[in-house]
Amino acid sequence: MHNHPARLIARKRDAGELGPAEIRDLVSGVVDGSLGDAQLGAFLMAVCCNGMTPAETAALTLAMRDSGRVLQHPHVTRPKIDKHSTGGVGDKVSLLLAPLVAAAGVAVPMVSGRGLGHTGGTIDKLAALPGYRTDLSIERFQQVLEQCGYAMAAPSAEIAPADRRMYATRDISGTVESIPLITSSILSKKLAEGIDGLVMDVKTGRAAFMVQEHDAISLMESLVAVGRAAGIKMAALLTDMDHPLGQALGNSLEVIEVVQALDGPCPDDLREVTLALGAEMLLLAGVAGDLDSARATLVRLWQDGVVRQVFRHNLELQGGDPRVLDDVSLLGRAPHVVAVEARRPGFVVDVDPLALGHVVVDLGGGRRQPSDAIDPQVGIVLKHGLGDAVQTGDALAFVHARTAAAAQAAAERVAAAMPVGDEKRRRGALVKRRLV
Amino acid sequence: MHNHPARLIARKRDAGELGPAEIRDLVSGVVDGSLGDAQLGAFLMAVCCNGMTPAETAALTLAMRDSGRVLQHPHVTRPKIDKHSTGGVGDKVSLLLAPLVAAAGVAVPMVSGRGLGHTGGTIDKLAALPGYRTDLSIERFQQVLEQCGYAMAAPSAEIAPADRRMYATRDISGTVESIPLITSSILSKKLAEGIDGLVMDVKTGRAAFMVQEHDAISLMESLVAVGRAAGIKMAALLTDMDHPLGQALGNSLEVIEVVQALDGPCPDDLREVTLALGAEMLLLAGVAGDLDSARATLVRLWQDGVVRQVFRHNLELQGGDPRVLDDVSLLGRAPHVVAVEARRPGFVVDVDPLALGHVVVDLGGGRRQPSDAIDPQVGIVLKHGLGDAVQTGDALAFVHARTAAAAQAAAERVAAAMPVGDEKRRRGALVKRRLV
């Protein structure tokens, strides 16, 4: 062993602990390239196998944050609070939540990612909005935040560059599943946003990144501890991803659901998760004294149309066409829309989010590989949920597809993912655990 | 996780088992480059952390062997037996052992490595012999083997190319210390020599690759089991590397010690280890019925000058100057030779091989980095060993150096590595364990 990195990697291989300066050295090597791919792959695997102490994870997170620019918002006097979700199927919460919380007097500087596999990404959903720009300069991002209370952007190359290389390396080297690596990846980018507090939506269930609840709880605990060690306020909710969130799956269809929810009907589950996360954000911001009053404030702002006004303001500032608020047909529509019909009477006994998520990917609405292009208009709109009574021939869902053949193939799979049986089942709690 | 290698790597991360076809896929990727450096580093680290079953290690070894050319020696009718050592300080056994065993009717196709750090390499020692070529073509290697009973070559690029990339990657990524990876690295190259049997010299002690005896025993057991699974005969000796082997340390000085030992004095420890390994080789070859008769045969051949004749024949065939047998001054001599004197009367209470090995490296006689050049003539000749009684001013050793300053600095360190005290200590057993 002839060099410093190999010695540090070997220490982690032997389940030893690395100090903050040693971790900074490794992260410097990630950014300047002096740590080679083989060394990075070996280091990441050693962390997967042997874990990291909370102190190590915090040091890694801070070193990754400091690998790039760390935003400050000197002209924003409001408390700056963000939300991050570990991702799921139909999760368009951020699009509703940011204007909701901004309407209540909180600044939300939200840097979001793109989707991969069955998991959607906020940036892809926003890309379905005609004209909307998420490739903001840091200066423009700060202006938008100051002017309307929230801004939504894709990660700039200046933000946490260490994470970009580490994330790409993990993806190909079988080193994704590691609580310390997931924690540092999420928090390094969020801390670089210049926030005072963060609410984590950690999802668990079939279509969640953390399928097992105990893994999701470990991640919640790690995120909250490391975020606090890094000096920001933290709260986390464990939420259900054993079923899709809302009724629309697919980028444009999800935006339409959000636009309609601003002053019209909103699916109960989407509304519930959005309000629960929003209330935590208000508490962290100190603009509400308890969860009940925070919720009441949010409900009032939503009902009174303030949220819609904030959404419109952001839309205008980020280049989007505000006419979509009155005419969602401006978002376009896939040419082939077919109904998925119930083949027997009974109850919907399952709505499998993983199967539905894969159907959306195969329709072209998601990515198999990070370089894949996305068809924003394809997807699925659910017309019935778990436990609903249906008759033969009732539409369970509509598939929106680019071709008739794709629509037909998808419809078969949607039918299989939404079986009808005799038992009336109920969805479990949406918010399964709270960590504050 | 989007690809086959990442899935296999993740299985090993989770301590699962890989099948032979899966291991072959990974090794194919090592050779054709489709397995990236990050993936290779992560895979190697997963093996370090979670180990491999004997079946996995055997599959890895065979896949690595089959990544290049596997020699056959159809014109060699003798049994083909090799010896491999895990390396140490002053270990010039191969240079004596190969002609010794060849003299007894065994074919020894020996592919050896270069030294790194304090550990010497047979190829570097042979390079000190004027004119001697180790860069033989495979065809020439086979001819030499056929004509004189042994041939010594550096590894050809055609032999086990997977190991070359894996070894280089392990060196920089903190993944050297792994019984399955060490086993497959050693045996893949040895199996490619086309041998019927292999005797392993696994060293343990301060200057050994395996410092701890229990680690060395694990490696012995792994090597013997995997070699047998691959279809060759195996024996292994656990030998001491808590002190240097022989009296000469440094490439040219070690060759001189060997040449003198062919028909003159041979240090007891060097003689003992050489005969012990040679006897095992004769047993594996089936040319002796038991260890005692094998040893007696070797002693007779050595005393009768047959070994010296075989050495001369090989020297001629491989381009070396046979006059060195009668005049070792042809090997040259470093310009500065200084004595290291005892500063008090007493007994030599230690001869630290690691410290002495590092002195040789710093004199220019070894490599810090694989690309370093070597000065063949520098080194150390020990004049006293552990437990020897000395008077003040007696020469403990001589340092051979390129400059006066280097000689002086080295002499100080040699004195520290050979302390004189009041206790008369004895070296422990040279051969500590036998596994057949």
Short mmCIF file of C-alpha atoms in Angstrom, two decimals, chain B:
data_model
loop_
_atom_site.label_atom_id
_atom_site.label_comp_id
_atom_site.label_asym_id
_atom_site.label_seq_id
_atom_site.Cartn_x
_atom_site.Cartn_y
_atom_site.Cartn_z
CA MET B 1 -29.21 -0.77 -10.51
CA HIS B 2 -29.28 -1.03 -14.24
CA ASN B 3 -26.81 -3.68 -15.18
CA HIS B 4 -25.60 -7.17 -14.64
CA PRO B 5 -22.22 -6.36 -13.00
CA ALA B 6 -23.82 -4.04 -10.44
CA ARG B 7 -26.26 -6.80 -9.50
CA LEU B 8 -23.44 -9.32 -9.04
CA ILE B 9 -21.38 -6.85 -7.03
CA ALA B 10 -24.39 -6.06 -4.83
CA ARG B 11 -24.88 -9.78 -4.20
CA LYS B 12 -21.33 -10.05 -2.88
CA ARG B 13 -21.89 -6.83 -0.90
CA ASP B 14 -24.79 -8.60 0.80
CA ALA B 15 -22.54 -11.62 1.51
CA GLY B 16 -24.32 -13.76 -1.08
CA GLU B 17 -22.60 -16.40 -3.23
CA LEU B 18 -21.77 -16.04 -6.92
CA GLY B 19 -21.91 -18.96 -9.33
CA PRO B 20 -19.03 -19.99 -11.63
CA ALA B 21 -20.69 -18.49 -14.72
CA GLU B 22 -21.29 -15.20 -12.89
CA ILE B 23 -17.65 -15.09 -11.77
CA ARG B 24 -16.53 -15.80 -15.33
CA ASP B 25 -18.69 -12.88 -16.52
CA LEU B 26 -16.99 -10.54 -14.06
CA VAL B 27 -13.51 -11.75 -15.02
CA SER B 28 -14.35 -11.38 -18.72
CA GLY B 29 -15.30 -7.80 -17.93
CA VAL B 30 -11.95 -7.31 -16.19
CA VAL B 31 -10.12 -8.37 -19.34
CA ASP B 32 -12.26 -6.69 -22.01
CA GLY B 33 -12.67 -3.52 -19.96
CA SER B 34 -16.46 -3.66 -19.80
CA LEU B 35 -16.16 -3.85 -16.02
CA GLY B 36 -15.14 -0.32 -15.10
CA ASP B 37 -12.55 0.60 -12.49
CA ALA B 38 -15.19 1.68 -10.01
CA GLN B 39 -17.00 -1.63 -10.42
CA LEU B 40 -13.78 -3.60 -10.06
CA GLY B 41 -12.77 -1.64 -6.96
CA ALA B 42 -16.21 -2.18 -5.42
CA PHE B 43 -16.17 -5.90 -6.26
CA LEU B 44 -12.71 -6.39 -4.78
CA MET B 45 -13.71 -4.54 -1.62
CA ALA B 46 -16.90 -6.61 -1.30
CA VAL B 47 -14.71 -9.74 -1.44
CA CYS B 48 -12.36 -8.26 1.16
CA CYS B 49 -15.27 -7.56 3.49
CA ASN B 50 -17.42 -10.64 2.91
CA GLY B 51 -14.98 -13.28 1.69
CA MET B 52 -15.64 -16.03 -0.81
CA THR B 53 -16.57 -19.66 -0.40
CA PRO B 54 -13.94 -22.23 -1.50
CA ALA B 55 -16.08 -22.88 -4.59
CA GLU B 56 -16.14 -19.18 -5.45
CA THR B 57 -12.39 -18.83 -4.93
CA ALA B 58 -11.76 -21.85 -7.17
CA ALA B 59 -14.07 -20.45 -9.86
CA LEU B 60 -12.33 -17.06 -9.65
CA THR B 61 -8.91 -18.70 -9.89
CA LEU B 62 -9.85 -20.76 -12.94
CA ALA B 63 -11.51 -17.81 -14.66
CA MET B 64 -8.38 -15.72 -14.08
CA ARG B 65 -6.14 -18.54 -15.31
CA ASP B 66 -8.28 -18.89 -18.43
CA SER B 67 -8.19 -15.13 -19.08
CA GLY B 68 -4.88 -15.74 -20.90
CA ARG B 69 -2.74 -18.45 -22.35
CA VAL B 70 -2.39 -21.67 -20.37
CA LEU B 71 0.93 -23.34 -21.10
CA GLN B 72 1.33 -26.98 -21.96
CA HIS B 73 4.65 -28.75 -22.22
CA PRO B 74 4.04 -31.77 -24.47
CA HIS B 75 7.75 -32.41 -24.99
CA VAL B 76 8.56 -32.41 -21.29
CA THR B 77 8.10 -35.92 -19.94
CA ARG B 78 9.27 -35.13 -16.41
CA PRO B 79 6.70 -34.24 -13.77
CA LYS B 80 6.33 -30.47 -13.70
CA ILE B 81 6.45 -29.00 -10.20
CA ASP B 82 6.91 -25.40 -9.13
CA LYS B 83 7.42 -23.58 -5.86
CA HIS B 84 6.01 -20.20 -4.92
CA SER B 85 6.79 -18.06 -1.90
CA THR B 86 4.66 -15.28 -0.48
CA GLY B 87 7.88 -13.29 -0.21
CA GLY B 88 10.26 -11.98 2.35
CA VAL B 89 13.62 -10.37 3.02
CA GLY B 90 16.66 -12.24 1.74
CA ASP B 91 14.53 -14.95 0.16
CA LYS B 92 16.72 -16.19 -2.71
CA VAL B 93 15.52 -19.78 -2.32
CA SER B 94 14.20 -20.10 -5.87
CA LEU B 95 17.63 -19.54 -7.40
CA LEU B 96 19.04 -22.53 -5.50
CA LEU B 97 15.91 -24.64 -5.42
CA ALA B 98 15.14 -24.75 -9.14
CA PRO B 99 18.52 -26.31 -10.20
CA LEU B 100 18.45 -28.54 -7.12
CA VAL B 101 15.08 -30.05 -7.95
CA ALA B 102 15.80 -30.11 -11.67
CA ALA B 103 18.96 -32.10 -10.90
CA ALA B 104 16.72 -34.70 -9.25
CA GLY B 105 14.66 -35.21 -12.41
CA VAL B 106 11.81 -32.77 -11.93
CA ALA B 107 10.86 -30.10 -14.47
CA VAL B 108 10.48 -26.65 -12.86
CA PRO B 109 8.70 -24.10 -15.09
CA MET B 110 9.07 -21.08 -12.85
CA VAL B 111 7.40 -17.76 -13.63
CA SER B 112 8.36 -15.25 -10.96
CA GLY B 113 7.58 -11.68 -10.06
CA ARG B 114 9.44 -8.49 -9.29
CA GLY B 115 9.93 -7.06 -5.83
CA LEU B 116 7.92 -4.27 -4.23
CA GLY B 117 8.55 -2.55 -0.92
CA HIS B 118 10.72 -4.55 1.46
CA THR B 119 9.89 -7.81 -0.33
CA GLY B 120 12.38 -8.91 -2.97
CA GLY B 121 11.53 -10.57 -6.26
CA THR B 122 13.29 -13.40 -8.05
CA ILE B 123 13.19 -11.56 -11.37
CA ASP B 124 15.11 -8.63 -9.85
CA LYS B 125 17.74 -10.96 -8.43
CA LEU B 126 18.19 -12.67 -11.82
CA ALA B 127 18.52 -9.24 -13.43
CA ALA B 128 21.72 -8.78 -11.41
CA LEU B 129 23.29 -11.67 -13.38
CA PRO B 130 25.16 -10.20 -16.38
CA GLY B 131 23.35 -11.10 -19.60
CA TYR B 132 20.66 -13.26 -18.00
CA ARG B 133 17.32 -12.93 -19.81
CA THR B 134 13.97 -13.48 -18.10
CA ASP B 135 11.89 -11.94 -20.88
CA LEU B 136 11.62 -15.28 -22.68
CA SER B 137 9.02 -16.04 -25.30
CA ILE B 138 6.77 -18.90 -24.32
CA GLU B 139 8.45 -21.07 -26.95
CA ARG B 140 11.93 -20.27 -25.64
CA PHE B 141 10.76 -20.84 -22.07
CA GLN B 142 9.60 -24.32 -23.06
CA GLN B 143 12.89 -25.07 -24.84
CA VAL B 144 14.97 -24.05 -21.83
CA LEU B 145 12.74 -26.12 -19.56
CA GLU B 146 13.14 -29.14 -21.78
CA GLN B 147 16.91 -28.77 -22.12
CA CYS B 148 18.06 -28.11 -18.56
CA GLY B 149 15.10 -29.05 -16.38
CA TYR B 150 14.14 -25.58 -15.30
CA ALA B 151 13.41 -22.19 -16.77
CA MET B 152 12.88 -18.85 -15.06
CA ALA B 153 10.85 -16.10 -16.62
CA ALA B 154 8.99 -12.92 -15.85
CA PRO B 155 5.27 -13.18 -16.44
CA SER B 156 4.37 -12.74 -20.09
CA ALA B 157 1.53 -10.40 -20.99
CA GLU B 158 -0.23 -13.50 -22.28
CA ILE B 159 -0.40 -15.13 -18.84
CA ALA B 160 -3.46 -14.39 -16.67
CA PRO B 161 -4.08 -10.81 -17.90
CA ALA B 162 -7.06 -10.55 -15.53
CA ASP B 163 -4.67 -10.84 -12.62
CA ARG B 164 -2.52 -8.01 -13.90
CA ARG B 165 -5.40 -5.55 -13.86
CA MET B 166 -6.82 -6.89 -10.60
CA TYR B 167 -3.44 -6.79 -8.87
CA ALA B 168 -2.77 -3.20 -9.93
CA THR B 169 -6.26 -2.21 -8.80
CA ARG B 170 -5.90 -3.92 -5.43
CA ASP B 171 -2.61 -2.17 -4.81
CA ILE B 172 -4.13 1.31 -5.01
CA SER B 173 -7.57 0.61 -3.54
CA GLY B 174 -6.81 -0.92 -0.15
CA THR B 175 -7.97 -4.36 -1.26
CA VAL B 176 -4.74 -6.34 -1.06
CA GLU B 177 -5.45 -8.17 2.20
CA SER B 178 -7.97 -10.85 1.26
CA ILE B 179 -7.35 -14.60 1.38
CA PRO B 180 -9.55 -15.37 -1.67
CA LEU B 181 -7.98 -12.57 -3.73
CA ILE B 182 -4.43 -13.53 -2.73
CA THR B 183 -5.16 -17.19 -3.42
CA SER B 184 -6.60 -16.55 -6.88
CA SER B 185 -3.83 -14.11 -7.80
CA ILE B 186 -1.08 -16.59 -6.92
CA LEU B 187 -2.71 -19.73 -8.27
CA SER B 188 -4.10 -18.30 -11.52
CA LYS B 189 -0.57 -17.50 -12.67
CA LYS B 190 0.93 -20.74 -11.37
CA LEU B 191 -1.81 -22.87 -12.93
CA ALA B 192 -1.14 -21.15 -16.27
CA GLU B 193 2.44 -22.49 -16.14
CA GLY B 194 1.14 -25.94 -16.99
CA ILE B 195 2.31 -27.59 -13.76
CA ASP B 196 1.34 -30.92 -12.19
CA GLY B 197 2.03 -29.75 -8.67
CA LEU B 198 2.95 -26.74 -6.56
CA VAL B 199 4.71 -26.35 -3.24
CA MET B 200 3.77 -23.14 -1.45
CA ASP B 201 6.17 -21.42 0.90
CA VAL B 202 3.83 -19.29 3.02
CA LYS B 203 5.88 -17.01 5.22
CA THR B 204 4.83 -15.56 8.55
CA GLY B 205 6.47 -13.02 10.84
CA ARG B 206 7.36 -9.35 10.87
CA ALA B 207 8.55 -9.10 7.27
CA ALA B 208 6.02 -11.53 5.80
CA PHE B 209 2.98 -10.56 3.78
CA MET B 210 1.02 -12.44 6.44
CA VAL B 211 2.45 -11.13 9.70
CA GLN B 212 0.08 -13.11 11.91
CA GLU B 213 0.50 -16.87 11.93
CA HIS B 214 -3.24 -17.54 11.92
CA ASP B 215 -3.64 -15.46 8.76
CA ALA B 216 -0.76 -17.33 7.13
CA ILE B 217 -2.33 -20.66 8.07
CA SER B 218 -5.66 -19.54 6.56
CA LEU B 219 -3.84 -18.66 3.35
CA MET B 220 -2.01 -22.03 3.31
CA GLU B 221 -5.30 -23.86 3.69
CA SER B 222 -6.95 -21.80 0.99
CA LEU B 223 -4.08 -22.29 -1.45
CA VAL B 224 -3.95 -26.04 -0.92
CA ALA B 225 -7.71 -26.48 -1.20
CA VAL B 226 -8.11 -24.29 -4.30
CA GLY B 227 -5.04 -25.74 -6.04
CA ARG B 228 -6.42 -29.24 -5.53
CA ALA B 229 -9.86 -28.15 -6.70
CA ALA B 230 -8.13 -26.91 -9.85
CA GLY B 231 -6.61 -30.35 -10.40
CA ILE B 232 -2.97 -30.05 -9.34
CA LYS B 233 -1.05 -31.62 -6.46
CA MET B 234 -0.39 -29.25 -3.57
CA ALA B 235 1.80 -29.04 -0.52
CA ALA B 236 2.55 -26.04 1.67
CA LEU B 237 5.08 -25.12 4.33
CA LEU B 238 4.67 -22.32 6.83
CA THR B 239 8.14 -20.78 7.23
CA ASP B 240 9.60 -18.11 9.42
CA MET B 241 10.01 -14.53 8.19
CA ASP B 242 10.61 -12.98 11.57
CA HIS B 243 14.28 -12.78 10.58
CA PRO B 244 15.98 -12.47 7.19
CA LEU B 245 16.75 -15.60 5.19
CA GLY B 246 20.48 -16.04 4.60
CA GLN B 247 23.04 -13.29 5.08
CA ALA B 248 22.84 -11.29 1.86
CA LEU B 249 20.10 -8.69 1.30
CA GLY B 250 20.11 -6.90 -2.06
CA ASN B 251 19.90 -8.37 -5.51
CA SER B 252 23.50 -8.79 -6.61
CA LEU B 253 24.66 -9.68 -3.10
CA GLU B 254 22.00 -12.39 -2.93
CA VAL B 255 23.07 -13.86 -6.27
CA ILE B 256 26.64 -13.98 -5.00
CA GLU B 257 25.43 -15.83 -1.90
CA VAL B 258 23.65 -18.36 -4.13
CA VAL B 259 26.62 -18.84 -6.47
CA GLN B 260 28.90 -19.42 -3.49
CA ALA B 261 26.40 -21.82 -1.94
CA LEU B 262 26.44 -24.01 -5.07
CA ASP B 263 29.82 -25.46 -4.11
CA GLY B 264 30.76 -23.67 -0.94
CA PRO B 265 29.29 -22.39 2.29
CA CYS B 266 25.54 -21.90 2.50
CA PRO B 267 23.89 -20.22 5.48
CA ASP B 268 22.12 -22.82 7.58
CA ASP B 269 18.67 -21.21 7.38
CA LEU B 270 18.82 -20.84 3.60
CA ARG B 271 19.97 -24.43 3.23
CA GLU B 272 17.27 -25.74 5.55
CA VAL B 273 14.37 -23.94 3.86
CA THR B 274 15.65 -24.87 0.40
CA LEU B 275 15.96 -28.56 1.27
CA ALA B 276 12.58 -28.65 3.01
CA LEU B 277 10.80 -27.14 0.00
CA GLY B 278 12.82 -29.28 -2.43
CA ALA B 279 11.92 -32.48 -0.63
CA GLU B 280 8.23 -31.60 -0.86
CA MET B 281 8.64 -31.00 -4.60
CA LEU B 282 10.26 -34.41 -5.08
CA LEU B 283 7.40 -36.03 -3.18
CA LEU B 284 4.77 -34.28 -5.30
CA ALA B 285 6.70 -35.30 -8.42
CA GLY B 286 6.75 -38.90 -7.31
CA VAL B 287 10.53 -39.16 -7.71
CA ALA B 288 11.06 -39.90 -4.01
CA GLY B 289 9.11 -42.14 -1.68
CA ASP B 290 9.44 -40.18 1.54
CA LEU B 291 10.87 -36.94 2.87
CA ASP B 292 14.04 -38.51 4.24
CA SER B 293 15.05 -40.12 0.96
CA ALA B 294 14.05 -36.97 -0.95
CA ARG B 295 16.31 -34.89 1.29
CA ALA B 296 19.17 -37.38 0.99
CA THR B 297 18.93 -37.28 -2.81
CA LEU B 298 19.03 -33.48 -2.82
CA VAL B 299 21.98 -33.29 -0.41
CA ARG B 300 23.94 -35.75 -2.56
CA LEU B 301 23.22 -33.88 -5.81
CA TRP B 302 24.24 -30.60 -4.17
CA GLN B 303 27.47 -32.05 -2.70
CA ASP B 304 28.39 -33.83 -5.94
CA GLY B 305 28.26 -30.64 -7.98
CA VAL B 306 25.29 -31.71 -10.10
CA VAL B 307 23.27 -28.74 -8.96
CA ARG B 308 26.07 -26.40 -9.99
CA GLN B 309 26.15 -28.04 -13.44
CA VAL B 310 22.42 -27.61 -13.89
CA PHE B 311 22.67 -23.97 -12.77
CA ARG B 312 25.47 -23.41 -15.33
CA HIS B 313 23.42 -25.05 -18.08
CA ASN B 314 20.45 -22.84 -17.34
CA LEU B 315 22.71 -19.78 -17.17
CA GLU B 316 24.04 -20.54 -20.65
CA LEU B 317 20.58 -21.20 -22.07
CA GLN B 318 19.14 -17.98 -20.68
CA GLY B 319 22.00 -15.78 -21.86
CA GLY B 320 23.89 -15.36 -18.60
CA ASP B 321 27.67 -15.21 -18.37
CA PRO B 322 28.76 -18.60 -16.95
CA ARG B 323 32.09 -17.13 -15.82
CA VAL B 324 30.27 -15.69 -12.80
CA LEU B 325 30.34 -19.20 -11.34
CA ASP B 326 34.10 -18.88 -10.97
CA ASP B 327 34.36 -15.14 -10.51
CA VAL B 328 31.54 -13.38 -8.66
CA SER B 329 33.38 -10.09 -9.05
CA LEU B 330 31.82 -10.02 -12.54
CA LEU B 331 28.59 -9.06 -10.75
CA GLY B 332 30.20 -5.77 -9.78
CA ARG B 333 30.25 -4.10 -6.43
CA ALA B 334 28.79 -0.90 -5.02
CA PRO B 335 31.52 1.74 -4.51
CA HIS B 336 30.96 2.35 -0.81
CA VAL B 337 31.16 -0.59 1.59
CA VAL B 338 31.14 0.23 5.28
CA ALA B 339 31.11 -1.97 8.34
CA VAL B 340 28.41 -1.73 10.98
CA GLU B 341 30.24 -2.35 14.24
CA ALA B 342 29.00 -3.58 17.58
CA ARG B 343 29.13 -0.76 20.13
CA ARG B 344 29.17 -3.03 23.13
CA PRO B 345 29.93 -6.67 23.87
CA GLY B 346 27.07 -9.12 24.22
CA PHE B 347 24.74 -11.07 22.01
CA VAL B 348 22.84 -10.02 18.90
CA VAL B 349 19.32 -9.92 20.37
CA ASP B 350 17.41 -9.11 17.17
CA VAL B 351 17.81 -8.98 13.41
CA ASP B 352 14.77 -7.03 12.26
CA PRO B 353 14.00 -8.06 8.67
CA LEU B 354 11.45 -5.31 8.09
CA ALA B 355 13.86 -2.56 9.12
CA LEU B 356 16.66 -4.12 7.06
CA GLY B 357 14.36 -4.56 4.07
CA HIS B 358 13.45 -0.87 4.20
CA VAL B 359 17.13 0.06 4.40
CA VAL B 360 17.77 -1.92 1.20
CA VAL B 361 14.86 -0.12 -0.50
CA ASP B 362 16.22 3.25 0.61
CA LEU B 363 19.69 2.34 -0.64
CA GLY B 364 18.05 1.93 -4.07
CA GLY B 365 17.94 -1.86 -4.00
CA GLY B 366 14.14 -2.14 -3.94
CA ARG B 367 11.07 -0.35 -5.20
CA ARG B 368 8.79 2.05 -3.41
CA GLN B 369 6.60 2.28 -6.50
CA PRO B 370 6.20 -0.44 -9.17
CA SER B 371 7.81 1.86 -11.75
CA ASP B 372 11.00 2.47 -9.71
CA ALA B 373 14.37 1.41 -11.13
CA ILE B 374 16.61 -0.82 -9.03
CA ASP B 375 20.31 -0.51 -8.20
CA PRO B 376 21.34 -4.19 -8.21
CA GLN B 377 24.59 -3.84 -6.30
CA VAL B 378 23.52 -2.10 -3.12
CA GLY B 379 22.41 -3.93 -0.01
CA ILE B 380 23.52 -5.46 3.25
CA VAL B 381 25.62 -8.52 4.11
CA LEU B 382 25.03 -9.78 7.64
CA LYS B 383 28.10 -11.08 9.43
CA HIS B 384 26.33 -12.12 12.62
CA GLY B 385 22.93 -13.54 13.33
CA LEU B 386 20.51 -13.76 16.23
CA GLY B 387 22.20 -15.06 19.39
CA ASP B 388 25.77 -14.60 18.16
CA ALA B 389 28.25 -13.39 20.76
CA VAL B 390 30.07 -10.23 19.66
CA GLN B 391 32.75 -7.93 21.04
CA THR B 392 32.80 -4.13 20.79
CA GLY B 393 34.02 -3.21 17.29
CA ASP B 394 33.09 -6.54 15.69
CA ALA B 395 31.47 -6.11 12.30
CA LEU B 396 27.77 -6.98 12.59
CA ALA B 397 27.18 -6.36 8.90
CA PHE B 398 28.49 -4.53 5.85
CA VAL B 399 26.47 -1.95 3.98
CA HIS B 400 27.02 -1.70 0.21
CA ALA B 401 25.97 1.71 -1.04
CA ARG B 402 26.20 4.00 -4.05
CA THR B 403 27.37 7.03 -2.05
CA ALA B 404 29.26 7.57 1.18
CA ALA B 405 26.33 9.50 2.64
CA ALA B 406 23.88 6.71 1.81
CA ALA B 407 26.26 4.17 3.33
CA GLN B 408 26.54 6.14 6.55
CA ALA B 409 22.79 6.68 6.89
CA ALA B 410 22.12 3.02 6.20
CA ALA B 411 24.78 1.87 8.67
CA GLU B 412 23.05 3.77 11.49
CA ARG B 413 19.77 2.11 10.70
CA VAL B 414 21.34 -1.35 10.38
CA ALA B 415 22.92 -0.90 13.81
CA ALA B 416 19.49 -0.08 15.22
CA ALA B 417 18.00 -3.12 13.50
CA MET B 418 20.64 -5.43 15.04
CA PRO B 419 20.78 -4.48 18.72
CA VAL B 420 23.35 -6.08 21.01
CA GLY B 421 22.20 -7.03 24.50
CA ASP B 422 22.82 -9.42 27.35
CA GLU B 423 20.37 -12.17 26.50
CA LYS B 424 21.32 -15.03 24.21
CA ARG B 425 18.23 -15.66 22.10
CA ARG B 426 17.64 -18.48 19.63
CA ARG B 427 15.69 -18.38 16.45
CA GLY B 428 12.48 -20.44 16.47
CA ALA B 429 11.75 -23.25 14.03
CA LEU B 430 12.29 -22.28 10.38
CA VAL B 431 9.57 -24.61 9.13
CA LYS B 432 6.66 -24.03 11.46
CA ARG B 433 3.97 -26.13 9.86
CA ARG B 434 3.49 -28.52 6.97
CA LEU B 435 0.24 -28.99 5.07
CA VAL B 436 0.11 -31.89 2.60
#
